[in-house]
PDB file of C-alpha atoms in Angstrom:
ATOM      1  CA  UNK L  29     146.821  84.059 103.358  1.00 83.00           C
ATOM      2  CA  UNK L  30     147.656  87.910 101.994  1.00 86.00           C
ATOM      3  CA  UNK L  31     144.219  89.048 103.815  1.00 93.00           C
ATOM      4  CA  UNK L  32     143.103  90.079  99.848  1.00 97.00           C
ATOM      5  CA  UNK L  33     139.812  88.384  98.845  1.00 97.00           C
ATOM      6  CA  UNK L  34     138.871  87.718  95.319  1.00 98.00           C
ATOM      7  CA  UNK L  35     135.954  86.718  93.950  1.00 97.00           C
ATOM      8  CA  UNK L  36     134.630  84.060  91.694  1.00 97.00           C
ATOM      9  CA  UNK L  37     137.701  81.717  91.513  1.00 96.00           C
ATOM     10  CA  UNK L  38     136.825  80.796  87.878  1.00 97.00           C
ATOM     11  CA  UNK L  39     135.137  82.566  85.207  1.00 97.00           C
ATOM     12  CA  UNK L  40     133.582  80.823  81.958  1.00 97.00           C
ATOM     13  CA  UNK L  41     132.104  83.026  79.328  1.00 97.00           C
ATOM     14  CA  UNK L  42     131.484  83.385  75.762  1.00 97.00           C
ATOM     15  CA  UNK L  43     133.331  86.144  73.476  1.00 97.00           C
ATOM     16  CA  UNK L  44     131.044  89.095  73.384  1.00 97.00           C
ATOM     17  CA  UNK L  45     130.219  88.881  76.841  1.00 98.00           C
ATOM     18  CA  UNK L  46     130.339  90.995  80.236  1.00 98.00           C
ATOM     19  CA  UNK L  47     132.240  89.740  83.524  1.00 98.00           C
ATOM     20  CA  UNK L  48     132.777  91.628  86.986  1.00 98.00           C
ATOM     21  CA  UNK L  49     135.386  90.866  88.830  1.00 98.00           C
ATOM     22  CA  UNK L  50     135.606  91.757  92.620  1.00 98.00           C
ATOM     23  CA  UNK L  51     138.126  92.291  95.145  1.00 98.00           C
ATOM     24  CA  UNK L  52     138.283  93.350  98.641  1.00 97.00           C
ATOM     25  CA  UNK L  53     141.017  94.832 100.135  1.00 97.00           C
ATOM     26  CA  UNK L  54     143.266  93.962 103.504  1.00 95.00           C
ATOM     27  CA  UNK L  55     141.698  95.598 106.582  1.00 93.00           C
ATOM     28  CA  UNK L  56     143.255  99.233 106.326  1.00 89.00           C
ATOM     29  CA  UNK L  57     144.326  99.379 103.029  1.00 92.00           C
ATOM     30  CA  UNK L  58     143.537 101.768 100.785  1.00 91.00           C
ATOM     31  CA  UNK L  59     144.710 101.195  97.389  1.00 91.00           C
ATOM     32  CA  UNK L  60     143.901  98.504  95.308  1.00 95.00           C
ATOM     33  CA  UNK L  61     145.750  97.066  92.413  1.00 95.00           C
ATOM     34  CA  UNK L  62     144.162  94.973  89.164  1.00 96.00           C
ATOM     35  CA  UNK L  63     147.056  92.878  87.019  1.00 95.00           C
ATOM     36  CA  UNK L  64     146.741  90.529  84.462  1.00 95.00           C
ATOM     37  CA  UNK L  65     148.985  87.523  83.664  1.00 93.00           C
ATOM     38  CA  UNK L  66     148.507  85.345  80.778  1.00 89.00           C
ATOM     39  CA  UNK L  67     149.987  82.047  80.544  1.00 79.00           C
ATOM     40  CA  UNK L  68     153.405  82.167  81.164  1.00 72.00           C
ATOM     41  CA  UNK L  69     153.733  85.947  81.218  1.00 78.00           C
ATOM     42  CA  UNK L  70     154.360  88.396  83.478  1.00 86.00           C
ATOM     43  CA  UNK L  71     152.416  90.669  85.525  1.00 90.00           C
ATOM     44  CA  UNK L  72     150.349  93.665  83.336  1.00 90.00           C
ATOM     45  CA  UNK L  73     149.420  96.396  85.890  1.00 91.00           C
ATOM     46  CA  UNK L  74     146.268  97.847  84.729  1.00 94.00           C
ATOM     47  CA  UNK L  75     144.750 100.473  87.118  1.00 94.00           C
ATOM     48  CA  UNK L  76     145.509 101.669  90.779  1.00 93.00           C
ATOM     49  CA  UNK L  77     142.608 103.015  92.643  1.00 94.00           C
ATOM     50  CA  UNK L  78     142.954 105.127  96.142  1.00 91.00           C
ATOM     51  CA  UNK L  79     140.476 105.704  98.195  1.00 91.00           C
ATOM     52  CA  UNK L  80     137.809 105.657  95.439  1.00 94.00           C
ATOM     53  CA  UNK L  81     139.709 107.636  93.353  1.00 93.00           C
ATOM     54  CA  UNK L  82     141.196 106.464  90.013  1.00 93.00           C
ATOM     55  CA  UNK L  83     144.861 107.083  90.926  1.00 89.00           C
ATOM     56  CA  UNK L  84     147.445 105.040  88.129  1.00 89.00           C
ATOM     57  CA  UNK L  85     147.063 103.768  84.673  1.00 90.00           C
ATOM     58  CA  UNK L  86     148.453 100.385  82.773  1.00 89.00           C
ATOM     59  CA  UNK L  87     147.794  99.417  79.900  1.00 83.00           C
ATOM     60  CA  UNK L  88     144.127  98.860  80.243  1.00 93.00           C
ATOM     61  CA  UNK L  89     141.853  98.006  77.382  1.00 94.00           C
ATOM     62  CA  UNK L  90     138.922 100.430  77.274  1.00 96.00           C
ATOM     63  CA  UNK L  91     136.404  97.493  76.918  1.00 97.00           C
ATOM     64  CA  UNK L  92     137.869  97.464  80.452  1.00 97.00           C
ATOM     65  CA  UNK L  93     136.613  99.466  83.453  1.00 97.00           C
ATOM     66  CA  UNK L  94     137.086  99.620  87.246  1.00 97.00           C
ATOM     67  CA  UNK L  95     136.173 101.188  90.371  1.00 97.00           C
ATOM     68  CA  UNK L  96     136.671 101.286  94.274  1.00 97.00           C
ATOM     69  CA  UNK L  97     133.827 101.894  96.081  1.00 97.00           C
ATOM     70  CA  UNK L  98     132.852 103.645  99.550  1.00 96.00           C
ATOM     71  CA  UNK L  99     134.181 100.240 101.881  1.00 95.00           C
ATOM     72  CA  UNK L 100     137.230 100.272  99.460  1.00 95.00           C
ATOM     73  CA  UNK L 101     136.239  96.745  97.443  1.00 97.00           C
ATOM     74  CA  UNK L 102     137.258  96.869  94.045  1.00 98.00           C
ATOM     75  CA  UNK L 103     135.382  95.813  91.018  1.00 98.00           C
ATOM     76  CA  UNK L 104     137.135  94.915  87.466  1.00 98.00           C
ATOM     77  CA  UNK L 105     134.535  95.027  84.876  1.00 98.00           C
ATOM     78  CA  UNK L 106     135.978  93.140  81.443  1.00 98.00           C
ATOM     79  CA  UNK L 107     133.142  93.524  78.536  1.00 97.00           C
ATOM     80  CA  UNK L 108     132.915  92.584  74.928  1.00 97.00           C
ATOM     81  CA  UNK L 109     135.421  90.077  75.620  1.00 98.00           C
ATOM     82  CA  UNK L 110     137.396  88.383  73.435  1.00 97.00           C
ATOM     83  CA  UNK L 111     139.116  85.036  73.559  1.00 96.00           C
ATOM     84  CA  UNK L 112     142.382  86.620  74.134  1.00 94.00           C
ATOM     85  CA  UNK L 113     141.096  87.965  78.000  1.00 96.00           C
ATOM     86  CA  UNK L 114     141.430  84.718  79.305  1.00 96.00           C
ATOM     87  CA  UNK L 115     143.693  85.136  81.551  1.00 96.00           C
ATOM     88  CA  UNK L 116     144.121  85.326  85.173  1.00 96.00           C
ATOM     89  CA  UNK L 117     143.739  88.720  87.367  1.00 97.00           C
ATOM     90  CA  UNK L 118     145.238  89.313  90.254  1.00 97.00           C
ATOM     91  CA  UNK L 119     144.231  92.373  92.723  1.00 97.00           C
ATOM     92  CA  UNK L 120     146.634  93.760  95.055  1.00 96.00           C
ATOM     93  CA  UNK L 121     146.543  95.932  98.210  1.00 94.00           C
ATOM     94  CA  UNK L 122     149.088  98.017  99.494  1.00 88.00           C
ATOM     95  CA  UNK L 123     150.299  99.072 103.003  1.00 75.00           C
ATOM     96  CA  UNK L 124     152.522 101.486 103.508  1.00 72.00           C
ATOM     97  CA  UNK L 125     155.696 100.638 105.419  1.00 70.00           C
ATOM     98  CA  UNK L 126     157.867 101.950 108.218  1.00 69.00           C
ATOM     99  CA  UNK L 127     160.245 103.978 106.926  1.00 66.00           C
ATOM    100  CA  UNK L 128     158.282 105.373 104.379  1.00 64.00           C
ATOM    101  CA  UNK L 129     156.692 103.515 100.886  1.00 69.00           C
ATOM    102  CA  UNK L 130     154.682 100.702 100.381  1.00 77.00           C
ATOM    103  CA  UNK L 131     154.352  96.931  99.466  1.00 85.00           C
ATOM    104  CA  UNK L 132     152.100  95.234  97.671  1.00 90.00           C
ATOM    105  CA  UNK L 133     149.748  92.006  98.669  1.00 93.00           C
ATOM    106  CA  UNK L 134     148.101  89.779  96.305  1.00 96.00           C
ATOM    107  CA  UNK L 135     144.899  88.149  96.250  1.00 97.00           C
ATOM    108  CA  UNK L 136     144.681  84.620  94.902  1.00 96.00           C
ATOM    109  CA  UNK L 137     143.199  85.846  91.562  1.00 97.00           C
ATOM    110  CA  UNK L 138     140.273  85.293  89.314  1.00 97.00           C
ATOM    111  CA  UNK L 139     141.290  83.000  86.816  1.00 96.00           C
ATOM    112  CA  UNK L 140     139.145  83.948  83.536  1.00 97.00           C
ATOM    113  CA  UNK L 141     138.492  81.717  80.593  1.00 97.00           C
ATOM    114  CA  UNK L 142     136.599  83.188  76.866  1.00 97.00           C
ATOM    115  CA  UNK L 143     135.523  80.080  74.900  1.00 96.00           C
TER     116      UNK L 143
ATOM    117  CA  UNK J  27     159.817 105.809  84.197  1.00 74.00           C
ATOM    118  CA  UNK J  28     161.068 102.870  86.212  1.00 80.00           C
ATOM    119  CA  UNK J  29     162.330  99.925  84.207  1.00 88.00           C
ATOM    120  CA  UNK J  30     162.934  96.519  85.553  1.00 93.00           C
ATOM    121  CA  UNK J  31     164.915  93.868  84.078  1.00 96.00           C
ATOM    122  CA  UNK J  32     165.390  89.926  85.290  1.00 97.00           C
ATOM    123  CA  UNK J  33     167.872  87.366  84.492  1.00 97.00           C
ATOM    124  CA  UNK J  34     167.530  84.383  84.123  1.00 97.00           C
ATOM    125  CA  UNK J  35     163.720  83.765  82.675  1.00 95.00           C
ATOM    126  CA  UNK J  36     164.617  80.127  83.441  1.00 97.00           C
ATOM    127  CA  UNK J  37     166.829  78.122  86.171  1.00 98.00           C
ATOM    128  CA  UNK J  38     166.732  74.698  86.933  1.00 98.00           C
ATOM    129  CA  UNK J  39     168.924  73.311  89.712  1.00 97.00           C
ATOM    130  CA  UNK J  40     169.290  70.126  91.648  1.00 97.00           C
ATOM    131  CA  UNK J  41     167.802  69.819  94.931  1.00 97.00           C
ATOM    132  CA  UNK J  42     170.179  71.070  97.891  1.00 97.00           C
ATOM    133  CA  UNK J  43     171.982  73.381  95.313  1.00 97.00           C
ATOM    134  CA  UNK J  44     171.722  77.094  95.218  1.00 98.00           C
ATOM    135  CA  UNK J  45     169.830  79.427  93.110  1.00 98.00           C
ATOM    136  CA  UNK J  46     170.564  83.309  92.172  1.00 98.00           C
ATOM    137  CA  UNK J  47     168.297  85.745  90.245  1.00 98.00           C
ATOM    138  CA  UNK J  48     169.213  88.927  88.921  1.00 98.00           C
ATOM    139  CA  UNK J  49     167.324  92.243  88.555  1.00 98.00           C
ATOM    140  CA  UNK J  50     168.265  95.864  86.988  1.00 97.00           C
ATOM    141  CA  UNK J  51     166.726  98.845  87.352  1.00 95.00           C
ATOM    142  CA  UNK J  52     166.908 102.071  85.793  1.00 92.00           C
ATOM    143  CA  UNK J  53     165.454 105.176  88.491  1.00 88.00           C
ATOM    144  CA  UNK J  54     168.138 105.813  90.586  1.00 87.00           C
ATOM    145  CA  UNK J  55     165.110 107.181  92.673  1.00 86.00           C
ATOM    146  CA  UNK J  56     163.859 103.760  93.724  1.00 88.00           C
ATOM    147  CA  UNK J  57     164.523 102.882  97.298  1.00 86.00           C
ATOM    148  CA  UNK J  58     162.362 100.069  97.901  1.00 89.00           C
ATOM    149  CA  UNK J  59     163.160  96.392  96.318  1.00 93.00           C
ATOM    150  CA  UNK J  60     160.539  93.293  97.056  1.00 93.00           C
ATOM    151  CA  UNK J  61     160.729  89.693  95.586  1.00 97.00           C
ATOM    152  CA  UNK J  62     157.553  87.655  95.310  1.00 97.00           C
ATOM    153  CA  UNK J  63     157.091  83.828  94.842  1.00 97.00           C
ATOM    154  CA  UNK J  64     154.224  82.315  92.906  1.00 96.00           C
ATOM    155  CA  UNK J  65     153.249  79.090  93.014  1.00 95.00           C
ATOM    156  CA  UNK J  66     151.329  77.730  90.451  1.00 90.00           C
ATOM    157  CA  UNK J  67     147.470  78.700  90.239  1.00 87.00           C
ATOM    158  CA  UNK J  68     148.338  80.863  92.890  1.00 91.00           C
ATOM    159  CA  UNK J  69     148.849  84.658  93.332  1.00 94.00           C
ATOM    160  CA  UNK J  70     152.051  86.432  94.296  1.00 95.00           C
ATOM    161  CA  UNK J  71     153.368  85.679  97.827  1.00 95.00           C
ATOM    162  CA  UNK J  72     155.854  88.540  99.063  1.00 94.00           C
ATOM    163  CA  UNK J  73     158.622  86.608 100.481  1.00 96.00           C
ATOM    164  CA  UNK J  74     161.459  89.076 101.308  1.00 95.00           C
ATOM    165  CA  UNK J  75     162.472  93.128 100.392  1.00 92.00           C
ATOM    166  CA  UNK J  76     164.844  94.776 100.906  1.00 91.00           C
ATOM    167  CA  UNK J  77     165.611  98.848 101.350  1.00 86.00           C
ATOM    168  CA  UNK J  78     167.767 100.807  99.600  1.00 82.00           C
ATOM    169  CA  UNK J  79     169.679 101.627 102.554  1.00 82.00           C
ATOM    170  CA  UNK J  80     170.549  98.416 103.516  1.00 83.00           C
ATOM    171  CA  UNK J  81     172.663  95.940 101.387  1.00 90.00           C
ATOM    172  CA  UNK J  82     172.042  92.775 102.134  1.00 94.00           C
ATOM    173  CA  UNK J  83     168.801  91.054 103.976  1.00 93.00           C
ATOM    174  CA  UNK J  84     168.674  87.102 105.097  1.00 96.00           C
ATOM    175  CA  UNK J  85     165.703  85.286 106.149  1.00 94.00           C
ATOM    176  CA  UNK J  86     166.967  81.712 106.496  1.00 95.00           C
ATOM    177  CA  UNK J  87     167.523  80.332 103.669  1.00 97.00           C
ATOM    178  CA  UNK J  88     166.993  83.135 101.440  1.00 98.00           C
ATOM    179  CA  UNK J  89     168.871  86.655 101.030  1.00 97.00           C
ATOM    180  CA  UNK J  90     168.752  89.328  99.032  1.00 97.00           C
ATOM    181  CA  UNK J  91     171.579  91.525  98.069  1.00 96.00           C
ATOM    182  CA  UNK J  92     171.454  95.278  96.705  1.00 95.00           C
ATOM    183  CA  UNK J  93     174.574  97.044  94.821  1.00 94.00           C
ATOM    184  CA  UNK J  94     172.859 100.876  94.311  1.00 92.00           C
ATOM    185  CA  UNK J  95     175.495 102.515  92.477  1.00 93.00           C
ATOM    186  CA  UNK J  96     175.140  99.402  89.803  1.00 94.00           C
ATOM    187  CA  UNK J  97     171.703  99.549  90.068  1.00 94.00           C
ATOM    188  CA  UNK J  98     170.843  95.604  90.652  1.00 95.00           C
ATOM    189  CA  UNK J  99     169.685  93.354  93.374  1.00 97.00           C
ATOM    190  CA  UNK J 100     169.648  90.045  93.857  1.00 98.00           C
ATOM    191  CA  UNK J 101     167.671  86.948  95.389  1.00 98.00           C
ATOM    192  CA  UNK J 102     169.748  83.905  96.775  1.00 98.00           C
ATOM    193  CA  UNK J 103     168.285  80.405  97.637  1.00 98.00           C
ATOM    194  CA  UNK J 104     170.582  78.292  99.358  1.00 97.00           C
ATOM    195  CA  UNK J 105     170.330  74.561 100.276  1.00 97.00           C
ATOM    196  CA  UNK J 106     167.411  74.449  97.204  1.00 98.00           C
ATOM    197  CA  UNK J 107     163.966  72.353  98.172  1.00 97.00           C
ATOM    198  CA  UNK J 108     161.483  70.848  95.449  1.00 96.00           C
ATOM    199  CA  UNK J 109     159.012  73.140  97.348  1.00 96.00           C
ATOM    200  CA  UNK J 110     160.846  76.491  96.628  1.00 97.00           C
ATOM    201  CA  UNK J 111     159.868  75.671  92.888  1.00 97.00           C
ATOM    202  CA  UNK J 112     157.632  78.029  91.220  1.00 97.00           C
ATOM    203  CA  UNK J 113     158.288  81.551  89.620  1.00 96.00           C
ATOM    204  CA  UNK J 114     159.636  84.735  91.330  1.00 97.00           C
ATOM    205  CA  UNK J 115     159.273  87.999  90.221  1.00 97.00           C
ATOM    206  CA  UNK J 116     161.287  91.211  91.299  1.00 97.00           C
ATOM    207  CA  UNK J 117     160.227  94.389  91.925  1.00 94.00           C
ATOM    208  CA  UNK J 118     161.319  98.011  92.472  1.00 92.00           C
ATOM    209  CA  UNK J 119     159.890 100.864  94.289  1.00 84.00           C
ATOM    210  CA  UNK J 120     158.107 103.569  91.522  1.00 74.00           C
ATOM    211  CA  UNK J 121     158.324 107.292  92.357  1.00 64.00           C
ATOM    212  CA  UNK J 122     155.660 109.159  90.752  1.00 57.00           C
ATOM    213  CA  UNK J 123     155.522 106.917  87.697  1.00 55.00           C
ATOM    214  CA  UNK J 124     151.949 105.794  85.996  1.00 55.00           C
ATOM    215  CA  UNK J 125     152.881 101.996  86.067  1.00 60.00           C
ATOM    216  CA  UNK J 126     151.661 101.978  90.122  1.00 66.00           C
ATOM    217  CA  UNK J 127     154.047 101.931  92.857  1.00 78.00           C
ATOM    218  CA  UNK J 128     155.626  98.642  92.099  1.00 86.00           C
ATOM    219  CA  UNK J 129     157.805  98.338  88.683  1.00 89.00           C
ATOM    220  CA  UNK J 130     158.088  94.478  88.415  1.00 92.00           C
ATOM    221  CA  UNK J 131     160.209  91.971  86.682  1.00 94.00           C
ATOM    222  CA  UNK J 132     159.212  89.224  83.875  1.00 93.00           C
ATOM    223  CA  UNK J 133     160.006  86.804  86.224  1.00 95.00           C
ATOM    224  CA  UNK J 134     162.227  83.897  86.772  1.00 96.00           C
ATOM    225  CA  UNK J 135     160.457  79.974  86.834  1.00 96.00           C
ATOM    226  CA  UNK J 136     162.590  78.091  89.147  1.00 98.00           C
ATOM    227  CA  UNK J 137     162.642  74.250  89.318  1.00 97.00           C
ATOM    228  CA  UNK J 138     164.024  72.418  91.607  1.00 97.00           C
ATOM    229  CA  UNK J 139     165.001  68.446  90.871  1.00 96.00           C
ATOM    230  CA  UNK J 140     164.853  66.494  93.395  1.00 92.00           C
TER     231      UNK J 140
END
């Protein structure tokens, strides 16, 4: 267990619809992560959020928004969505390390499905 | 920006055999290097890293090696187990870049015969 929560599980929706997505962070970490894998791909970073700031940019859709909030959850909000978002999305939180830098920690992801 | 490339995108083995992935990246400004397994319908599980003032890292029976002037590191499973299938994904450290603080790889799906 990473100590990243993500909620609902599983997501089924209709194209055209609106889905949040939410994610709470490990105890003490600030940052927060959103990626999204598709079957059999890789990992798509889409936005980084620090402290409730907006901090890096993927290669996020702009039907897609997000935001970190005052107790540092995160909320992914996918709208007008298409059959092509299914997918699943991961949040990750970072800690920094000793030495300097910082790893990332994933939550067990929301797994999304458009019919 | 960082750029991360992994080899192979595909390995199958036999059980008790042993299993190497390769990664390449392209800032020489990275200095940190994690490797992540995911199981299936699972999220990514950090499983070793390694710095970039260190070479080479064990943790049983995996290890992870780091060449910086060639700019690649690698994972090595020994002694392969039917459990350590799944897919692993490299990573390297971002400095400043707009792709987070983690450039990763495509990832690798192992699979493990018994």
């Amino acid at each position: 267990d990473s100590g990243v929560t993500q909620t609902p599980k599983h997501l089924i929706t209709a194209t055209g619809q609106r889905v949040t997505l939410r994610c709470s962070p490990r105890s003490g970490d600030l940052s927060v992560y959103w990626y999204q894998q598709s079957l059999d791909q890789g990992l798509q970073f889409l936005i980084q959020y620090y402290n409730g700031e907006e901090r890096a940019k993927g290669n996020i859709l702009e039907r897609f928004s997000a935001q970190q909030f005052p107790d540092l959850h995160s909320e992914l909000n996918l709208s007008s969505l298409e059959l092509g978002d299914s997918a699943l999305y991961f949040c990750a939180s970072s800690a920094r390390l000793a030495g300097g830098g910082e790893t990332q920690y994933f939550g067990p992801g929301t797994r999304l499905l458009v019919l | 920006g960082e750029n991360v490339e992994q080899h192979p995108s595909t390995l199958s083995v036999q059980e008790g055999d042993s299993a190497v992935i390769k990664c390449t990246y392209s800032d020489s400004a990275s200095n940190y290097f994690p490797w992540y397994k995911q199981e299936l319908g699972k999220g990514p599980q950090l499983i070793i890293d390694i710095r970039s003032n260190v070479g080479e890292k064990k943790d049983q029976r995996i290890a992870v090696t780091l060449n910086k002037t060639a700019k690649h590191f690698s994972l090595h499973i020994t002694e392969t187990q039917p459990e350590d299938s799944a897919v692993y994904f490299c990573a390297a450290s971002s400095v400043g870049g707009s792709q987070g603080n983690l450039i990763f790889g495509k990832g690798t799906k192992l699979s493990v015969k018994p």
